[in-house]
Protein backbone atom coordinates (compact mmCIF):
# COMPACT_ATOMS: atom_id res chain seq x y z
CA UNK A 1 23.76 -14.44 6.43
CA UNK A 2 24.54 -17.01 8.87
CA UNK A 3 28.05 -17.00 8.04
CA UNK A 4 28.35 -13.18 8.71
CA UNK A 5 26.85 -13.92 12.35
CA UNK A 6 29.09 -16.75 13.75
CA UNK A 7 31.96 -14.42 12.36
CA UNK A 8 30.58 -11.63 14.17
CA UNK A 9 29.81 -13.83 16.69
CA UNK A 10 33.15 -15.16 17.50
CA UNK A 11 34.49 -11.40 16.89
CA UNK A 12 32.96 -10.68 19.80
CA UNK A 13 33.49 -13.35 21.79
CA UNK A 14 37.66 -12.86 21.16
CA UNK A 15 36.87 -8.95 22.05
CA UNK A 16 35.26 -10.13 25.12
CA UNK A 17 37.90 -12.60 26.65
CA UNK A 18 40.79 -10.09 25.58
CA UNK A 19 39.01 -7.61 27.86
CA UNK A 20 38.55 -9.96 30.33
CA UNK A 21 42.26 -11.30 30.28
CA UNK A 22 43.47 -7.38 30.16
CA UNK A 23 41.30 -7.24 33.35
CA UNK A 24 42.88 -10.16 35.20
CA UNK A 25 46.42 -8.99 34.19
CA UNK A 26 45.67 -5.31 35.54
CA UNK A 27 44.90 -7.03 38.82
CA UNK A 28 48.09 -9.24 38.96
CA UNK A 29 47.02 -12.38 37.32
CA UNK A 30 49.69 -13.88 35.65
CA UNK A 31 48.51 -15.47 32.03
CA UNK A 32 50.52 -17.84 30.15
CA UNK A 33 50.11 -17.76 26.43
CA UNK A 34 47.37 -20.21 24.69
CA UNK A 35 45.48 -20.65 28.05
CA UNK A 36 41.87 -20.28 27.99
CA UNK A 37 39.64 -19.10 30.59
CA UNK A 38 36.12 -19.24 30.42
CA UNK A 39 34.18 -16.34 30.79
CA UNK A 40 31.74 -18.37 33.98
CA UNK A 41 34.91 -18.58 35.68
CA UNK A 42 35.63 -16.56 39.22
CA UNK A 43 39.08 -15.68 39.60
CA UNK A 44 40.00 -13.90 43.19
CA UNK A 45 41.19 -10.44 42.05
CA UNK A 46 41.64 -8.63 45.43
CA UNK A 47 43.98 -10.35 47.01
CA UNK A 48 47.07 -12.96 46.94
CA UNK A 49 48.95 -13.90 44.34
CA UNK A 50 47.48 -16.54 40.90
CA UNK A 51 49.87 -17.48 38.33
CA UNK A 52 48.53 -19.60 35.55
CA UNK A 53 50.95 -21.28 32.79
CA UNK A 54 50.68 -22.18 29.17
CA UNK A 55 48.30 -24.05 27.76
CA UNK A 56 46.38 -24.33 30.74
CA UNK A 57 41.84 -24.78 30.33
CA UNK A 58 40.19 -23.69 32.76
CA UNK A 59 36.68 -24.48 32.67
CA UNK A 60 33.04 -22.41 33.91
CA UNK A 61 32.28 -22.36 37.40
CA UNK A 62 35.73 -22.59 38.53
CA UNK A 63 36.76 -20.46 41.62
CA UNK A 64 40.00 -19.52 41.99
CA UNK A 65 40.41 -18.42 45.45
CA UNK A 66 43.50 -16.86 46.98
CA UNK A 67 42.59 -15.43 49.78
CA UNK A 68 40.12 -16.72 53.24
CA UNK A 69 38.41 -14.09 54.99
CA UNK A 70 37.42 -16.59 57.38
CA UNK A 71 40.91 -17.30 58.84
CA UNK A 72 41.11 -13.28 59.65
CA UNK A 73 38.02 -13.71 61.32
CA UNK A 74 39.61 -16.80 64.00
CA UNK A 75 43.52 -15.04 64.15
CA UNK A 76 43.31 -11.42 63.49
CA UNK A 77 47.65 -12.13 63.45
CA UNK A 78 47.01 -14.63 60.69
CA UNK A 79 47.55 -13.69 56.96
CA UNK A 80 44.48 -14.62 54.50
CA UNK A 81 46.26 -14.10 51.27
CA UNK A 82 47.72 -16.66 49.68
CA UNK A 83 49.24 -18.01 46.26
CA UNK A 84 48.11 -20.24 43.58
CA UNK A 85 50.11 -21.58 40.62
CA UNK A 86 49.05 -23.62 37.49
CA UNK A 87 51.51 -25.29 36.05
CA UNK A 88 51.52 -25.88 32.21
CA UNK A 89 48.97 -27.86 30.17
CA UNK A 90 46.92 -28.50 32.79
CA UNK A 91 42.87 -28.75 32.63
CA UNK A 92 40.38 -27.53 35.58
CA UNK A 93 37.13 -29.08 34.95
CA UNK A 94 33.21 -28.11 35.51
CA UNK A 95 32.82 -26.27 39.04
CA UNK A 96 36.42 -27.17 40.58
CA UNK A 97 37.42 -24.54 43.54
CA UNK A 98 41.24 -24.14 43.73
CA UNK A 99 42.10 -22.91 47.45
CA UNK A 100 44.73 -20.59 48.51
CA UNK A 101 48.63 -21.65 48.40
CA UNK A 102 48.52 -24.01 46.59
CA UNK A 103 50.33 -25.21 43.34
CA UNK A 104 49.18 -27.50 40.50
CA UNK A 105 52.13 -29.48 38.32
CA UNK A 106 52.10 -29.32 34.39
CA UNK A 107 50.09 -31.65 32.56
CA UNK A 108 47.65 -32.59 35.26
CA UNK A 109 43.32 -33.27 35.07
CA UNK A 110 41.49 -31.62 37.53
CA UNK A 111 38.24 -33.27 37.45
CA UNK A 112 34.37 -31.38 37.91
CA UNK A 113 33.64 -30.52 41.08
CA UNK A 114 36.86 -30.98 43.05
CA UNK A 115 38.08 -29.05 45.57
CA UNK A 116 42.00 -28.95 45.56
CA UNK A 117 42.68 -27.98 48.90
CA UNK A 118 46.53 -29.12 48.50
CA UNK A 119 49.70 -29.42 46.07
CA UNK A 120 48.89 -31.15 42.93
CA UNK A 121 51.86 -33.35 41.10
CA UNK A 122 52.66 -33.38 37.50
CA UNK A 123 50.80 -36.00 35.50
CA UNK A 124 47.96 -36.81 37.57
CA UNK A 125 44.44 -37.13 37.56
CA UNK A 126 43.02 -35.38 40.90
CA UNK A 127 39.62 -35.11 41.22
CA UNK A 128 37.01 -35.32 44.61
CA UNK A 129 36.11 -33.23 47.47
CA UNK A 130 38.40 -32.71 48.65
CA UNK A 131 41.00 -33.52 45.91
CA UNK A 132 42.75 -37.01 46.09
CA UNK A 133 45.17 -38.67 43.00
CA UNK A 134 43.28 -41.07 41.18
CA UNK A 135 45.96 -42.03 38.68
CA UNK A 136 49.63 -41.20 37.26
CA UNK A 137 49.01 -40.05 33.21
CA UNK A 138 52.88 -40.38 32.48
């Protein structure tokens, strides 16, 4: 009996995140194939422009924000969307926010609780608030 319920239990779980990715892509979220995205994570549907690459993790409580209402609110000229690319392999930890236009290289760490407020290299460790390089992982 057990064995019946994890299967059904991870049946549902796959039905659930392909919903959830057919959501994103309806909405213009770009999806690279074998990334995962957990279900506690926000993702900024309404406005700007995410792309996220292959292989990428990206963990619950992440935001993924692509657009600043706040700026409107200061220049009423200004434009609050933005873009935000992921490159491949890369892994958000536990509660990072990713901020509008900007671009993560392939096989970087974000660590927990950062705030990447600008471009991200390949093969680094990032982590803080806001985000600095800790180390090269080439």
């Amino acid at each position: 009996m057990k064995t019946i319920i994890r299967k059904l239990t991870f049946y549902v779980g796959q039905v659930i995140r392909f919903i959830y990715y057919s959501y994103l892509r309806m909405n213009g979220i770009k999806i690279g194939d074998n990334t995962f995205i957990s279900l506690g994570a926000k993702i900024d549907t309404q406005f700007g422009e995410i792309i996220i690459g292959d292989n990428v993790h990206i963990t619950s409580g992440c935001v993924l924000l692509a657009h600043d209402g706040a700026i409107k609110q200061m220049k009423p000229d200004a434009n609050p969307r933005g873009k935000i690319v992921i490159g491949d392999n890369v892994f958000i930890g536990v509660n990072a926010v990713v901020l509008m236009n900007v671009s993560i290289g392939e096989n970087s760490v974000i660590g927990a609780g950062s705030i990447v407020n600008k471009d991200i290299p390949a093969n680094v460790l990032a982590i803080g608030n806001p985000v600095k390089i800790l180390r090269d992982l080439s």
